[in-house]
Amino acid sequence: MAFERFKKFNIDPLIAKQPATPRDSSRLMVLHRDRQTIEHRIFRDIHEYFHPGDVLVLNNTKVFPAKLFAHKATGGKVEVLLVRPQQDPQVWTVLTRDYKENAELDFGDGLRGVMLGKTPNNEVLIRFNQEDILPFCHGHGLMPLPVYIEKARKHEGLTPSLSSDKERYQTVYAKYEGSIAAPTAGFHFTQELLQKLKDKGVRIVYITLHVGWGTFKPLRGEPQQHHMLPELAEVPAETADIINAARREGKRIFSVGTTSTRTLESFTENGLTQSGKKWTDLFIYPGYQFKAIDVFVTNFHFPDSTPLCMVTAFANEDFIYRAYSEAVEKKYRFYSFGDSMMIL
């Protein structure tokens, strides 16, 4: 099994249940691939590692309150996680543990749905009685926090979902709704830090990848046996032009998060990043040859996760294992609301 040795770490006490306040006060572990050395910094110091003309790539997707609750005709309660709309805007792909074909669901406030069937990925299709259900989500839905955060909060007697999550489970630059999970590597940036980078001559650009549940689908074997579920990604023309110009000038591309990295790698061939919009199922694991990025900013990930595969592809597994060992020893905060790692 891939990355089995990472499972020996006792991570549970280190799981971050709340984000750092302020955002850029989180810790930053800096890995130098050329020297195989590790530094321990604070995230607000990240500007020191940029040079004028470098490019910072951020994913500006926005999480929407995708967790809904409904009642069946029998009165039983059903939890539904919206994943993505189908071509027919009244039909959504959802995740739910309580499936029965043709079951009718009452979400309240006039919203109703019926379960149509299942997809090959074991998702459920629901036809709603309305085309635009996002206003209902904003009025009644909950932010789809990772299950481990809700469990950790419950374990400590905390409320699983807090009102502050609607603001803090987003990046400060979130713009386009469509994700059921946040691009968490970007949580650490503040508007002030972004301005400091701009003042230094760093070019900040955006891509959009709407994060689905496939990003968090655990590995059940070796990476070669895993298939990523497609996610919708877009690279604007301005972003592609700035990246290509920087590459010609010998400047570096800093990619924030696995989602930005998957997008850039999906849209780059022969040294050029193309603009456009498409579904990508690119899965990056050790052996992959990166062609789009120079520096990778990420968080600390689960052992059996696709994000960890990408990290160990960018920096060899032994180096990442040593970094995780130091992170545990020095009590770094782990996972979505946790601390940050930058690999140079």
Coordinates of N, CA, C and O in Angstrom, one line a residue, residues 2-95:
A2 N 0.5 2.2 -0.8 CA 1.3 3.4 -1.0 C 1.3 4.2 0.3 O 0.3 4.3 1.0
F3 N 2.5 4.8 0.7 CA 2.6 5.7 1.8 C 2.2 5.1 3.1 O 1.8 5.8 4.0
E4 N 2.4 3.8 3.3 CA 2.0 3.1 4.5 C 2.7 3.7 5.7 O 2.1 3.8 6.8
R5 N 4.0 4.0 5.6 CA 4.7 4.5 6.7 C 4.2 5.8 7.3 O 4.5 6.1 8.4
F6 N 3.5 6.6 6.4 CA 3.0 7.9 6.9 C 1.9 7.6 8.0 O 1.6 8.5 8.8
K7 N 1.3 6.4 8.0 CA 0.2 6.1 8.9 C 0.6 5.9 10.3 O -0.2 5.9 11.2
K8 N 1.9 5.8 10.5 CA 2.4 5.5 11.9 C 2.3 6.8 12.8 O 2.4 6.7 14.0
F9 N 2.3 8.0 12.1 CA 2.2 9.2 12.9 C 0.9 9.3 13.6 O -0.1 9.0 13.1
N10 N 1.0 9.8 14.9 CA -0.2 10.1 15.6 C -0.7 11.5 15.3 O -0.3 12.5 16.0
I11 N -1.5 11.6 14.3 CA -1.9 12.9 13.8 C -3.1 13.5 14.6 O -3.3 14.7 14.7
D12 N -4.0 12.6 15.2 CA -5.2 13.1 15.8 C -5.1 14.3 16.7 O -5.9 15.2 16.5
P13 N -4.1 14.4 17.6 CA -4.1 15.6 18.4 C -3.7 16.8 17.7 O -3.8 17.9 18.2
L14 N -3.2 16.7 16.4 CA -2.7 17.8 15.7 C -3.7 18.3 14.6 O -3.4 19.3 13.9
I15 N -4.8 17.6 14.5 CA -5.8 18.1 13.5 C -6.4 19.4 13.9 O -6.8 19.6 15.0
A16 N -6.3 20.4 13.0 CA -6.7 21.7 13.3 C -8.3 21.8 13.2 O -8.8 21.4 12.1
K17 N -8.9 22.2 14.2 CA -10.4 22.3 14.3 C -10.9 23.6 13.9 O -12.0 23.8 13.5
Q18 N -10.0 24.6 14.0 CA -10.3 26.0 13.7 C -9.1 26.6 12.8 O -8.0 26.1 13.0
P19 N -9.4 27.5 11.9 CA -8.3 28.1 11.2 C -7.5 29.1 12.1 O -8.0 29.5 13.1
A20 N -6.3 29.3 11.7 CA -5.4 30.3 12.4 C -6.0 31.7 12.3 O -6.6 32.1 11.3
T21 N -5.8 32.5 13.4 CA -6.3 33.9 13.4 C -5.1 34.7 13.9 O -4.7 34.6 15.0
P22 N -4.7 35.7 13.0 CA -5.1 36.0 11.7 C -4.6 34.9 10.7 O -3.8 34.0 11.1
R23 N -5.1 34.8 9.5 CA -4.8 33.7 8.6 C -3.3 33.5 8.4 O -2.8 32.4 8.4
D24 N -2.6 34.6 8.3 CA -1.2 34.5 7.9 C -0.3 34.2 9.1 O 1.0 34.3 9.0
S25 N -0.9 34.0 10.3 CA -0.1 33.6 11.5 C 0.2 32.1 11.6 O 0.8 31.7 12.5
S26 N -0.4 31.4 10.6 CA -0.1 29.9 10.6 C 1.4 29.7 10.4 O 2.1 30.6 9.9
R27 N 1.9 28.5 10.7 CA 3.3 28.2 10.5 C 3.5 27.8 9.1 O 2.6 27.3 8.3
L28 N 4.8 28.0 8.6 CA 5.2 27.7 7.3 C 6.4 26.8 7.3 O 7.5 27.3 7.8
M29 N 6.4 25.6 6.8 CA 7.6 24.8 6.7 C 8.1 25.0 5.2 O 7.3 24.8 4.3
V30 N 9.3 25.3 5.1 CA 9.9 25.6 3.8 C 10.9 24.4 3.5 O 11.9 24.2 4.2
L31 N 10.7 23.7 2.4 CA 11.5 22.6 1.9 C 12.3 23.1 0.7 O 11.7 23.5 -0.3
H32 N 13.6 22.9 0.8 CA 14.5 23.2 -0.3 C 14.9 21.9 -1.0 O 15.7 21.1 -0.4
R33 N 14.4 21.7 -2.1 CA 14.7 20.4 -2.8 C 16.2 20.2 -3.2 O 16.7 19.1 -3.1
D34 N 16.8 21.3 -3.6 CA 18.2 21.2 -4.1 C 19.1 20.9 -2.9 O 20.0 20.0 -3.1
R35 N 18.9 21.4 -1.7 CA 19.8 21.2 -0.6 C 19.2 20.1 0.4 O 19.9 19.7 1.3
Q36 N 18.0 19.7 0.1 CA 17.3 18.8 1.0 C 17.3 19.3 2.5 O 17.6 18.5 3.4
T37 N 17.0 20.6 2.6 CA 17.0 21.2 3.9 C 15.6 21.7 4.2 O 14.8 21.9 3.3
I38 N 15.3 21.9 5.5 CA 14.0 22.4 6.0 C 14.1 23.6 6.9 O 15.0 23.6 7.8
E39 N 13.3 24.6 6.6 CA 13.2 25.8 7.5 C 11.8 25.8 8.1 O 10.9 25.3 7.6
H40 N 11.8 26.5 9.3 CA 10.5 26.7 10.0 C 10.2 28.2 10.1 O 11.0 28.9 10.8
R41 N 9.2 28.6 9.5 CA 8.9 30.1 9.4 C 7.4 30.3 9.8 O 6.7 29.4 10.1
I42 N 7.0 31.6 9.7 CA 5.6 31.9 9.8 C 5.1 32.3 8.4 O 5.8 32.9 7.6
F43 N 3.8 32.0 8.1 CA 3.4 32.2 6.7 C 3.5 33.6 6.2 O 3.8 33.8 5.0
R44 N 3.3 34.6 7.1 CA 3.4 36.0 6.6 C 4.8 36.3 6.1 O 5.0 37.3 5.4
D45 N 5.8 35.4 6.4 CA 7.2 35.6 5.9 C 7.4 35.1 4.4 O 8.4 35.3 3.9
I46 N 6.3 34.6 3.9 CA 6.5 33.9 2.5 C 6.9 34.9 1.5 O 7.6 34.5 0.5
H47 N 6.6 36.2 1.6 CA 7.0 37.2 0.6 C 8.5 37.2 0.4 O 9.0 37.6 -0.6
E48 N 9.3 36.8 1.5 CA 10.7 36.9 1.4 C 11.3 35.9 0.3 O 12.4 36.1 -0.1
Y49 N 10.5 34.9 -0.1 CA 11.0 33.9 -1.0 C 10.7 34.2 -2.5 O 11.1 33.5 -3.4
F50 N 10.0 35.3 -2.7 CA 9.6 35.7 -4.0 C 10.6 36.7 -4.6 O 11.2 37.5 -3.8
H51 N 10.8 36.7 -5.9 CA 11.6 37.7 -6.6 C 10.6 38.5 -7.5 O 9.6 38.0 -7.9
P52 N 11.0 39.8 -7.8 CA 10.1 40.6 -8.7 C 10.0 39.8 -10.0 O 10.9 39.3 -10.6
G53 N 8.7 39.8 -10.5 CA 8.5 39.1 -11.8 C 8.0 37.7 -11.6 O 7.4 37.1 -12.6
D54 N 8.2 37.1 -10.4 CA 7.6 35.8 -10.2 C 6.1 35.8 -10.3 O 5.5 36.9 -10.1
V55 N 5.5 34.7 -10.5 CA 4.0 34.6 -10.6 C 3.4 33.7 -9.5 O 3.9 32.6 -9.3
L56 N 2.4 34.2 -8.9 CA 1.7 33.5 -7.9 C 0.3 33.1 -8.4 O -0.5 33.9 -8.9
V57 N 0.0 31.8 -8.5 CA -1.2 31.3 -9.1 C -2.1 30.8 -8.0 O -1.8 29.9 -7.2
L58 N -3.3 31.3 -8.0 CA -4.3 31.0 -6.9 C -5.6 30.5 -7.6 O -6.0 30.9 -8.7
N59 N -6.3 29.6 -6.9 CA -7.6 29.1 -7.3 C -8.7 29.9 -6.7 O -8.9 29.8 -5.5
N60 N -9.5 30.6 -7.5 CA -10.5 31.5 -7.0 C -11.9 30.9 -6.9 O -12.9 31.6 -6.9
T61 N -11.9 29.6 -6.9 CA -13.2 28.9 -6.7 C -13.8 29.3 -5.3 O -13.1 29.6 -4.4
K62 N -15.1 29.2 -5.2 CA -15.8 29.5 -4.0 C -16.7 28.4 -3.6 O -17.4 27.8 -4.4
V63 N -16.6 28.0 -2.3 CA -17.4 26.9 -1.7 C -18.9 27.5 -1.5 O -19.0 28.6 -1.0
F64 N -19.8 26.7 -1.9 CA -21.2 27.1 -1.6 C -21.8 26.1 -0.5 O -21.3 25.0 -0.3
P65 N -22.8 26.6 0.2 CA -23.4 25.8 1.3 C -24.1 24.5 0.7 O -25.4 24.6 0.5
A66 N -23.4 23.5 0.5 CA -23.9 22.4 -0.3 C -24.5 21.3 0.5 O -25.0 20.3 -0.1
K67 N -24.5 21.4 1.8 CA -25.1 20.3 2.6 C -26.5 20.7 3.0 O -26.8 21.7 3.6
L68 N -27.4 19.8 2.5 CA -28.9 20.1 2.7 C -29.5 18.9 3.5 O -28.9 17.8 3.5
F69 N -30.6 19.2 4.1 CA -31.3 18.1 4.8 C -32.8 18.1 4.4 O -33.4 19.1 4.1
A70 N -33.3 16.9 4.2 CA -34.6 16.7 3.7 C -35.3 15.6 4.5 O -34.7 14.9 5.3
H71 N -36.6 15.5 4.4 CA -37.4 14.4 5.0 C -38.1 13.6 3.9 O -38.5 14.1 2.9
K72 N -38.0 12.3 4.1 CA -38.7 11.4 3.2 C -40.2 11.4 3.5 O -40.6 11.9 4.5
A73 N -41.0 10.7 2.6 CA -42.4 10.6 2.9 C -42.7 9.9 4.2 O -43.7 10.2 4.8
T74 N -41.8 9.0 4.6 CA -42.0 8.2 5.8 C -41.7 9.1 7.0 O -41.9 8.6 8.2
G75 N -41.1 10.3 6.8 CA -40.7 11.1 7.9 C -39.2 11.1 8.3 O -38.7 11.9 9.1
G76 N -38.5 10.1 7.8 CA -37.1 10.0 8.1 C -36.3 11.1 7.5 O -36.6 11.7 6.5
K77 N -35.2 11.5 8.2 CA -34.3 12.6 7.8 C -33.2 12.1 6.9 O -32.6 11.0 7.1
V78 N -32.9 12.8 5.8 CA -31.9 12.5 4.9 C -30.9 13.6 4.7 O -31.3 14.8 4.6
E79 N -29.6 13.3 4.8 CA -28.6 14.3 4.5 C -28.1 14.2 3.1 O -27.8 13.1 2.7
V80 N -28.0 15.3 2.4 CA -27.7 15.3 1.0 C -26.5 16.3 0.8 O -26.6 17.5 1.2
L81 N -25.5 15.9 0.1 CA -24.4 16.8 -0.3 C -24.4 17.0 -1.8 O -24.2 16.1 -2.6
L82 N -24.7 18.2 -2.2 CA -24.8 18.6 -3.6 C -23.3 18.5 -4.2 O -22.4 19.0 -3.5
V83 N -23.2 17.9 -5.3 CA -21.8 17.8 -5.9 C -21.7 18.7 -7.2 O -20.9 19.6 -7.2
R84 N -22.6 18.5 -8.1 CA -22.6 19.3 -9.3 C -23.9 19.2 -10.1 O -24.5 18.2 -10.1
P85 N -24.3 20.3 -10.8 CA -25.5 20.2 -11.6 C -25.2 19.4 -12.9 O -24.1 19.4 -13.4
Q86 N -26.3 18.8 -13.4 CA -26.2 18.1 -14.7 C -26.5 19.1 -15.8 O -26.8 20.3 -15.6
Q87 N -26.6 18.7 -17.1 CA -26.9 19.5 -18.2 C -28.3 20.1 -18.0 O -28.6 21.2 -18.3
D88 N -29.2 19.2 -17.5 CA -30.5 19.7 -17.1 C -30.4 20.4 -15.7 O -30.0 19.7 -14.8
P89 N -30.6 21.7 -15.6 CA -30.3 22.4 -14.4 C -31.2 22.0 -13.2 O -30.8 22.3 -12.1
Q90 N -32.2 21.2 -13.4 CA -33.0 20.7 -12.3 C -32.5 19.4 -11.7 O -32.9 19.0 -10.7
V91 N -31.5 18.8 -12.4 CA -30.9 17.6 -11.9 C -29.5 17.8 -11.4 O -28.7 18.4 -12.1
W92 N -29.3 17.3 -10.2 CA -28.0 17.4 -9.6 C -27.4 16.0 -9.2 O -28.2 15.1 -8.9
T93 N -26.1 15.9 -9.3 CA -25.4 14.8 -8.7 C -25.2 15.1 -7.2 O -24.7 16.2 -6.9
V94 N -25.5 14.1 -6.4 CA -25.3 14.3 -4.9 C -24.7 13.1 -4.3 O -24.6 12.0 -4.9
L95 N -24.2 13.3 -3.1 CA -23.8 12.2 -2.2 C -24.8 12.0 -1.1 O -25.1 13.0 -0.4

